[in-house]
Coordinates of C-alpha atoms in Angstrom, one line a residue:
M1 CA 29.4 13.4 -45.4
K2 CA 30.3 13.6 -41.7
I3 CA 27.5 14.0 -39.1
R4 CA 29.1 17.3 -38.0
T5 CA 28.8 18.8 -41.6
R6 CA 25.4 17.3 -42.1
L7 CA 24.1 18.8 -38.8
T8 CA 25.6 22.2 -39.6
L9 CA 24.1 22.3 -43.1
L10 CA 20.7 21.1 -41.8
F11 CA 20.8 23.7 -39.0
T12 CA 21.7 26.4 -41.4
L13 CA 19.0 25.4 -43.9
I14 CA 16.3 25.4 -41.2
T15 CA 17.5 28.8 -40.0
A16 CA 17.5 30.1 -43.6
M17 CA 13.9 28.9 -44.1
L18 CA 12.7 30.4 -40.8
L19 CA 14.6 33.7 -41.4
G20 CA 13.3 33.8 -45.0
V21 CA 9.7 33.3 -43.9
Y22 CA 10.2 36.0 -41.3
S23 CA 11.8 38.5 -43.7
I24 CA 9.2 37.9 -46.4
S25 CA 6.4 38.4 -43.8
I26 CA 7.9 41.6 -42.6
Y27 CA 8.4 42.9 -46.2
Y28 CA 4.9 42.1 -47.4
S29 CA 3.4 43.4 -44.2
S30 CA 5.3 46.7 -44.6
K31 CA 4.2 46.8 -48.3
E32 CA 0.5 46.4 -47.4
A33 CA 0.8 48.9 -44.6
R34 CA 2.4 51.4 -46.9
E35 CA -0.4 51.0 -49.5
K36 CA -3.2 51.5 -46.8
S37 CA -1.4 54.4 -45.3
F38 CA -0.9 56.1 -48.7
Y39 CA -4.5 55.6 -49.7
S40 CA -5.5 57.3 -46.4
E41 CA -3.2 60.2 -47.2
L42 CA -4.7 60.5 -50.7
Q43 CA -8.2 60.6 -49.2
N44 CA -7.2 63.3 -46.7
E45 CA -5.6 65.3 -49.5
A46 CA -8.6 64.9 -51.7
I47 CA -10.9 66.2 -49.0
A48 CA -8.5 69.1 -48.1
K49 CA -8.3 70.2 -51.8
A50 CA -12.1 70.0 -52.3
D51 CA -12.6 72.0 -49.1
L52 CA -10.1 74.5 -50.2
F53 CA -11.7 74.8 -53.6
F54 CA -15.3 75.1 -52.4
R55 CA -15.0 76.9 -49.1
S56 CA -12.2 79.3 -49.5
S57 CA -12.0 82.4 -51.6
L58 CA -8.7 81.3 -53.2
P59 CA -8.9 81.7 -57.0
E60 CA -8.4 78.6 -59.1
Q61 CA -5.2 80.1 -60.7
E62 CA -3.7 80.4 -57.2
M63 CA -4.5 76.8 -56.5
H64 CA -2.7 75.8 -59.7
K65 CA 0.3 77.8 -58.8
L66 CA 0.3 76.2 -55.3
Y67 CA 0.2 72.7 -56.9
K68 CA 3.0 73.5 -59.4
N69 CA 5.3 75.0 -56.7
N70 CA 4.8 71.9 -54.5
T71 CA 5.6 69.5 -57.4
R72 CA 9.1 71.0 -57.6
T73 CA 10.1 69.7 -54.1
L74 CA 7.9 66.6 -53.7
N75 CA 5.4 64.4 -55.5
E76 CA 2.3 66.5 -55.0
V77 CA -1.1 64.8 -55.0
Q78 CA -3.0 65.6 -58.2
V79 CA -6.7 66.2 -57.5
A80 CA -9.7 66.5 -59.9
I81 CA -13.3 67.3 -59.2
Y82 CA -16.4 66.3 -61.3
D83 CA -20.1 67.1 -60.9
V84 CA -22.9 64.6 -61.2
H85 CA -23.0 65.3 -65.0
K86 CA -19.4 64.1 -65.2
Q87 CA -18.3 67.6 -66.1
L88 CA -14.9 68.7 -64.9
V89 CA -15.2 71.3 -62.1
Y90 CA -11.6 71.5 -61.0
H91 CA -8.2 69.9 -62.0
D92 CA -4.8 70.7 -60.5
D93 CA -3.2 70.2 -63.9
A94 CA -5.5 69.3 -66.8
K95 CA -2.6 69.3 -69.3
V96 CA -0.8 66.6 -67.3
D97 CA -3.8 64.4 -66.3
Y98 CA -2.5 61.4 -64.5
V99 CA -5.8 59.6 -64.0
K100 CA -7.6 60.5 -67.2
E101 CA -11.0 59.9 -65.7
T102 CA -13.5 58.1 -67.9
S103 CA -17.2 58.1 -67.8
Q104 CA -17.2 54.5 -66.7
M105 CA -14.8 55.4 -63.8
L106 CA -16.9 58.3 -62.6
S107 CA -20.0 56.2 -62.7
Q108 CA -18.3 53.6 -60.6
I109 CA -17.3 56.3 -58.1
F110 CA -20.8 57.7 -57.8
Q111 CA -22.1 54.1 -57.4
K112 CA -19.7 52.7 -54.9
K113 CA -19.0 56.0 -53.1
K114 CA -15.3 55.1 -52.8
I115 CA -12.7 53.2 -55.0
N116 CA -9.0 52.8 -55.0
F117 CA -6.6 51.2 -57.5
F118 CA -3.1 51.3 -59.0
L119 CA -2.4 53.1 -62.3
N120 CA 1.1 51.9 -63.2
D121 CA 3.2 53.2 -60.3
L122 CA 0.6 55.7 -59.2
Q123 CA -2.0 55.1 -56.5
V124 CA -5.4 56.5 -57.2
I125 CA -8.4 57.0 -55.0
G126 CA -11.9 58.1 -56.1
M127 CA -14.6 59.2 -53.6
V128 CA -17.9 61.1 -53.4
Y129 CA -17.8 64.6 -51.9
Q130 CA -20.9 66.5 -50.7
Y131 CA -21.1 70.3 -50.7
E132 CA -24.3 72.4 -50.3
G133 CA -26.5 69.5 -51.3
Q134 CA -24.5 68.8 -54.4
T135 CA -22.7 65.6 -55.0
Y136 CA -19.2 65.6 -56.6
A137 CA -16.7 62.9 -57.6
V138 CA -13.2 63.7 -56.4
T139 CA -10.1 61.8 -57.6
A140 CA -6.6 62.0 -56.2
A141 CA -3.5 60.4 -57.5
A142 CA 0.2 60.5 -56.6
Y143 CA 3.4 58.5 -56.5
D144 CA 4.5 57.4 -53.0
Q145 CA 8.2 58.1 -53.5
Y146 CA 9.1 58.0 -49.8
G147 CA 7.1 54.8 -49.3
Y148 CA 8.8 53.0 -52.2
E149 CA 12.3 54.2 -51.1
Y150 CA 11.5 52.8 -47.6
L151 CA 10.5 49.4 -49.1
T152 CA 13.6 49.3 -51.3
H153 CA 15.8 50.1 -48.3
L154 CA 14.0 47.5 -46.2
L155 CA 14.4 44.9 -48.9
T156 CA 18.1 45.7 -49.3
I157 CA 18.7 45.5 -45.6
S158 CA 16.8 42.3 -45.3
I159 CA 18.8 40.6 -48.1
I160 CA 22.1 41.7 -46.7
S161 CA 21.2 40.8 -43.2
F162 CA 19.9 37.4 -44.4
F163 CA 23.2 36.4 -45.9
I164 CA 25.3 37.8 -43.1
I165 CA 23.2 35.9 -40.5
L166 CA 23.4 32.7 -42.6
V167 CA 27.2 33.0 -42.7
L168 CA 27.3 33.6 -38.9
I169 CA 24.9 30.7 -38.3
Y170 CA 27.0 28.4 -40.4
L171 CA 30.1 29.3 -38.5
A172 CA 28.4 29.0 -35.2
G173 CA 27.0 25.6 -36.3
I174 CA 30.4 24.4 -37.2
F175 CA 31.8 25.5 -33.8
L176 CA 28.8 24.1 -31.8
S177 CA 28.7 20.8 -33.6
K178 CA 32.4 20.3 -33.3
K179 CA 32.1 21.1 -29.5
A180 CA 29.0 18.9 -29.1
L181 CA 30.5 15.9 -31.1
S182 CA 34.0 16.2 -29.7
P183 CA 33.3 13.3 -27.2
L184 CA 32.1 11.2 -30.2
T185 CA 35.3 12.0 -32.1
E186 CA 37.4 11.0 -29.0
M187 CA 35.3 7.9 -28.7
V188 CA 36.1 6.9 -32.3
I189 CA 39.8 7.3 -31.7
Q190 CA 39.5 5.1 -28.6
I191 CA 37.5 2.5 -30.4
K192 CA 40.2 2.2 -33.2
K193 CA 42.7 1.2 -30.5
I194 CA 40.5 -1.7 -29.4
T195 CA 41.4 -5.0 -31.1
A196 CA 40.8 -8.7 -30.4
G197 CA 44.0 -8.7 -28.4
K198 CA 43.1 -5.5 -26.5
L199 CA 39.6 -6.2 -25.3
Q200 CA 40.5 -5.0 -21.9
L201 CA 40.5 -1.4 -23.1
R202 CA 37.5 0.7 -22.2
L203 CA 36.0 4.0 -23.4
K204 CA 36.2 6.9 -21.0
T205 CA 33.0 7.8 -19.3
T206 CA 31.8 10.8 -17.2
K207 CA 29.1 11.5 -14.7
A208 CA 27.1 13.4 -17.3
K209 CA 23.6 12.0 -18.0
D210 CA 23.7 12.5 -21.8
E211 CA 23.3 10.1 -24.7
L212 CA 27.0 9.9 -25.6
N213 CA 27.9 8.9 -22.0
E214 CA 25.1 6.3 -22.1
L215 CA 26.5 5.0 -25.4
A216 CA 30.0 4.7 -23.9
Q217 CA 28.7 2.9 -20.9
N218 CA 26.7 0.4 -23.0
F219 CA 29.7 -0.1 -25.3
N220 CA 31.9 -0.8 -22.3
G221 CA 29.3 -3.3 -21.2
M222 CA 29.4 -5.0 -24.6
L223 CA 33.2 -5.1 -24.4
E224 CA 33.0 -6.6 -20.9
R225 CA 30.7 -9.4 -22.3
L226 CA 32.9 -10.0 -25.3
E227 CA 36.0 -10.2 -23.1
N228 CA 34.3 -12.6 -20.8
S229 CA 33.1 -14.6 -23.8
F230 CA 36.5 -14.8 -25.3
D231 CA 38.1 -15.8 -22.0
S232 CA 35.4 -18.4 -21.5
Q233 CA 35.9 -19.7 -25.0
K234 CA 39.6 -20.0 -24.5
H235 CA 39.1 -21.7 -21.2
F236 CA 36.4 -23.9 -22.7
V237 CA 38.6 -25.0 -25.7
S238 CA 41.5 -25.7 -23.4
N239 CA 39.4 -27.9 -21.1
I240 CA 37.7 -29.7 -23.9
S241 CA 41.0 -30.5 -25.5
H242 CA 42.2 -31.9 -22.2
E243 CA 39.0 -33.9 -21.6
L244 CA 39.0 -35.4 -25.1
R245 CA 42.7 -36.1 -25.1
T246 CA 42.5 -38.4 -22.0
P247 CA 40.0 -41.0 -23.5
L248 CA 41.6 -40.8 -26.9
S249 CA 45.0 -41.5 -25.5
A250 CA 43.7 -44.4 -23.5
I251 CA 42.0 -45.9 -26.6
I252 CA 45.2 -45.5 -28.7
T253 CA 47.4 -47.0 -26.0
E254 CA 45.1 -50.0 -25.4
L255 CA 44.8 -50.7 -29.2
E256 CA 48.6 -50.3 -29.7
L257 CA 49.3 -52.7 -26.8
A258 CA 46.8 -55.2 -28.3
S259 CA 48.4 -55.0 -31.7
E260 CA 51.9 -55.5 -30.5
K261 CA 51.6 -59.1 -29.3
D262 CA 49.2 -62.0 -29.4
K263 CA 46.7 -62.2 -26.6
T264 CA 44.1 -64.6 -25.4
K265 CA 40.4 -64.1 -26.4
E266 CA 39.6 -62.9 -22.9
E267 CA 42.4 -60.3 -23.0
Y268 CA 41.2 -59.0 -26.4
Q269 CA 37.7 -58.8 -25.0
E270 CA 39.0 -56.9 -22.0
T271 CA 40.9 -54.5 -24.2
I272 CA 37.8 -54.0 -26.4
Q273 CA 35.7 -53.3 -23.3
F274 CA 38.2 -50.7 -22.1
A275 CA 38.1 -49.0 -25.5
L276 CA 34.3 -49.1 -25.5
D277 CA 34.1 -47.5 -22.0
D278 CA 36.4 -44.7 -23.2
A279 CA 34.4 -44.3 -26.4
R280 CA 31.1 -44.1 -24.3
N281 CA 32.8 -41.6 -22.1
M282 CA 33.6 -39.5 -25.2
V283 CA 30.0 -39.8 -26.4
K284 CA 28.7 -38.7 -23.0
L285 CA 31.1 -35.7 -23.1
S286 CA 30.0 -34.9 -26.6
N287 CA 26.3 -35.0 -25.6
S288 CA 27.0 -32.8 -22.6
L289 CA 28.7 -30.3 -24.9
M290 CA 25.8 -30.4 -27.3
D291 CA 23.4 -29.7 -24.4
L292 CA 25.6 -26.9 -23.3
A293 CA 25.6 -25.3 -26.7
K294 CA 21.7 -25.5 -26.8
A295 CA 21.6 -23.9 -23.3
S296 CA 23.9 -21.1 -24.5
Y297 CA 21.6 -20.0 -27.4
D298 CA 19.9 -16.7 -27.3
P299 CA 16.7 -17.2 -25.1
N300 CA 14.7 -15.8 -28.0
E301 CA 15.8 -18.7 -30.2
I302 CA 14.8 -21.4 -27.7
S303 CA 11.2 -22.6 -28.1
F304 CA 9.1 -22.5 -24.8
S305 CA 5.8 -24.0 -24.2
E306 CA 3.7 -25.2 -21.3
V307 CA 5.6 -27.9 -19.4
R308 CA 4.4 -30.0 -16.4
L309 CA 7.4 -30.2 -14.0
D310 CA 6.1 -33.4 -12.3
E311 CA 6.0 -35.2 -15.7
V312 CA 9.6 -34.0 -16.5
L313 CA 10.8 -35.2 -13.1
L314 CA 9.1 -38.6 -13.6
E315 CA 10.8 -39.0 -17.0
S316 CA 14.2 -38.1 -15.4
Y317 CA 13.5 -40.5 -12.6
T318 CA 12.7 -43.3 -15.0
K319 CA 15.7 -42.6 -17.3
I320 CA 18.3 -42.5 -14.5
T321 CA 17.0 -45.6 -12.7
K322 CA 16.8 -47.5 -16.0
E323 CA 20.4 -46.6 -16.9
N324 CA 21.8 -47.2 -13.4
S325 CA 20.1 -50.1 -11.7
G326 CA 21.9 -49.4 -8.4
Y327 CA 20.5 -45.9 -8.1
K328 CA 17.6 -45.4 -5.7
V329 CA 15.4 -42.3 -6.4
S330 CA 12.3 -41.3 -4.6
L331 CA 9.9 -38.5 -5.6
N332 CA 7.6 -36.8 -3.2
I333 CA 5.1 -34.1 -4.2
E334 CA 3.3 -32.5 -1.3
D335 CA -0.5 -32.6 -1.2
S336 CA -0.6 -28.8 -1.0
V337 CA 0.9 -28.5 -4.5
E338 CA -2.0 -27.9 -7.0
E339 CA -1.8 -29.2 -10.6
D340 CA -1.8 -25.8 -12.2
Q341 CA 1.2 -24.8 -10.0
L342 CA 3.3 -27.5 -11.7
I343 CA 2.8 -25.9 -15.1
I344 CA 5.4 -23.4 -16.3
Q345 CA 6.6 -21.9 -19.6
G346 CA 9.8 -23.8 -20.5
N347 CA 11.8 -26.1 -22.7
E348 CA 11.1 -29.7 -21.8
Y349 CA 14.3 -31.2 -23.2
L350 CA 16.6 -28.7 -21.4
L351 CA 14.7 -29.1 -18.1
Q352 CA 15.1 -32.9 -18.4
V353 CA 18.8 -32.4 -19.0
A354 CA 19.0 -30.2 -15.8
F355 CA 17.0 -32.7 -13.7
N356 CA 19.0 -35.7 -15.0
N357 CA 22.3 -34.0 -14.0
L358 CA 21.0 -33.2 -10.5
I359 CA 19.6 -36.7 -9.9
D360 CA 22.7 -38.4 -11.4
N361 CA 25.0 -36.1 -9.4
A362 CA 23.1 -36.8 -6.1
C363 CA 23.2 -40.6 -6.6
K364 CA 26.8 -40.7 -7.8
Y365 CA 28.2 -39.0 -4.7
S366 CA 25.9 -40.7 -2.2
P367 CA 27.4 -43.8 -0.5
E368 CA 23.9 -45.4 -0.8
H369 CA 23.4 -44.0 -4.3
T370 CA 20.1 -42.4 -3.2
C371 CA 18.4 -39.1 -4.2
L372 CA 15.3 -37.7 -2.5
I373 CA 13.2 -35.3 -4.6
D374 CA 10.8 -33.1 -2.7
V375 CA 8.3 -30.7 -4.4
S376 CA 6.7 -28.0 -2.3
T377 CA 5.1 -24.6 -2.9
D378 CA 3.9 -21.4 -1.4
S379 CA 1.7 -18.8 -3.0
K380 CA 4.3 -17.6 -5.5
I381 CA 7.3 -20.1 -5.6
L382 CA 7.5 -23.8 -6.5
T383 CA 10.5 -25.4 -4.8
I384 CA 12.2 -28.7 -5.8
H385 CA 14.8 -30.2 -3.4
F386 CA 17.3 -32.7 -4.6
T387 CA 18.9 -34.3 -1.5
N388 CA 21.6 -36.9 -1.0
T389 CA 23.5 -38.2 2.0
G390 CA 27.3 -38.4 2.1
N391 CA 30.4 -36.4 2.8
A392 CA 29.5 -32.6 2.9
I393 CA 31.1 -30.4 0.3
N394 CA 33.6 -28.0 1.8
E395 CA 33.1 -24.2 1.6
E396 CA 35.9 -23.7 -1.0
D397 CA 34.4 -26.2 -3.4
L398 CA 30.9 -24.7 -2.9
K399 CA 32.2 -21.4 -4.2
H400 CA 33.2 -23.0 -7.5
I401 CA 30.7 -25.8 -7.9
F402 CA 28.8 -24.1 -10.8
K403 CA 32.0 -23.2 -12.7
P404 CA 32.7 -25.1 -16.0
F405 CA 35.1 -28.1 -15.8
Y406 CA 35.6 -27.5 -12.1
R407 CA 36.0 -30.8 -10.1
S408 CA 36.8 -31.0 -6.4
E409 CA 39.3 -33.5 -5.0
N410 CA 36.5 -35.6 -3.5
S411 CA 34.7 -35.9 -6.9
K412 CA 37.7 -37.1 -8.9
S413 CA 37.1 -40.6 -7.8
E414 CA 34.0 -40.7 -9.9
K415 CA 33.8 -40.3 -13.7
G416 CA 32.8 -36.9 -14.9
H417 CA 33.9 -33.8 -16.8
G418 CA 32.7 -30.9 -14.7
I419 CA 30.1 -29.7 -17.1
G420 CA 26.9 -31.0 -15.5
L421 CA 26.3 -28.5 -12.8
F422 CA 27.5 -25.6 -15.0
L423 CA 25.0 -26.7 -17.6
T424 CA 22.3 -27.1 -15.1
E425 CA 22.7 -23.6 -13.7
K426 CA 22.5 -22.1 -17.2
I427 CA 19.3 -24.1 -18.0
I428 CA 17.7 -23.0 -14.7
H429 CA 18.6 -19.4 -15.3
L430 CA 17.1 -19.6 -18.8
H431 CA 13.8 -20.5 -17.2
H432 CA 14.0 -17.4 -14.9
A433 CA 14.5 -19.7 -11.9
K434 CA 17.2 -19.9 -9.2
I435 CA 19.4 -22.7 -8.0
T436 CA 21.3 -22.9 -4.7
V437 CA 23.2 -25.6 -2.8
V438 CA 23.6 -26.3 0.9
S439 CA 25.9 -28.9 2.2
E440 CA 26.2 -29.7 5.9
Y441 CA 25.9 -32.5 8.4
N442 CA 26.7 -35.2 5.8
E443 CA 23.8 -34.0 3.6
T444 CA 23.8 -32.0 0.4
T445 CA 20.7 -30.3 -1.0
F446 CA 20.3 -28.6 -4.4
K447 CA 17.2 -26.3 -4.2
V448 CA 15.6 -25.0 -7.4
N449 CA 12.9 -22.2 -7.1
F450 CA 10.5 -21.6 -10.0
M451 CA 8.3 -18.5 -10.0
I452 CA 4.6 -19.3 -10.5
S453 CA 1.7 -17.0 -11.3

């Protein structure tokens, strides 16, 4: 069932329930008001008949004639009067006695002073009447024809109105739901046009501040991310294929040349060494790609714990200098830096990968193969500087330095794949930190800022 139909039916059902409760309340209120009103009329009629019987000189036969004449045009109230001995004093029509008063009923009237009840369709009232020191019981009974006709008419009108209003509400619900959900229908049509090859398409948005427009904006944002992800993936696969093809081609070429003719032991060893270098280069590339994949996980899936940045820096310092004996790395932590300021919530492995890349990158492109690490702090920010001397990076290369697989002309003389700095930036951002680079006056500095509490 479509949302439009479901909303219309639900809206109609709720309206029907409310309208039903309202109509039933009106009907039963009118019914109760009619009963009270008619009991009041019976009481007035009983008192009037008793006054007429006791206080006027009108003979009883004339009163009977008056009663019978009235019954021809309307439902006249039938009145009966009894004394304290429960003897009949007066009756409008003893032959047609509606109430048929019993001794028990009369005793109840004298005891309670006033009673009222239904006798089939008749309403009956019994009351005590005082005249010249004597106490009498007066009963009055009649059928409220006009009252019942009014209730029947009210019920008929209510039922007819109920169904007419329901039909109108249902039609109005269809119209309003169609109009309200028309942007959603248009949105569905637009979504069906979006395929893997047409991710550039977007949903139409308006300036309205409603939920549907917000949904369209968020959906467009998702499409934007998907399109960027697809483009990055294509770019990534293309560059990976190129980077892997180069060492593989070199290994194949070297092994083919070695197998074509006999060589000396030294030449074979040289060929093997070249193949090993290319294989190690592929392993390094593979490890970089694995680290990049880990850094690309959802942040919620990466485990974070308390990490001491000085310890991670020392591990990176030790690892880089051990693997590259010609590298010179110095670590300087200012005295103003307190121990608790060096502790952050992070992933130790990923932070070490980022610091390794920054130290290795600084040493690699420094003529002296040196990297100076300075750690300083203010009240809210812990700053780590990775500085090396050498040719400054030009402005154009600085704009693209954190892009994947980007390598400047100056860097192509050194081995690399253009993944390190891109990976480093992702790791730094995962830790809600910021990395910037400044290169001038034959000095290049990468600055990493961590927020501290």
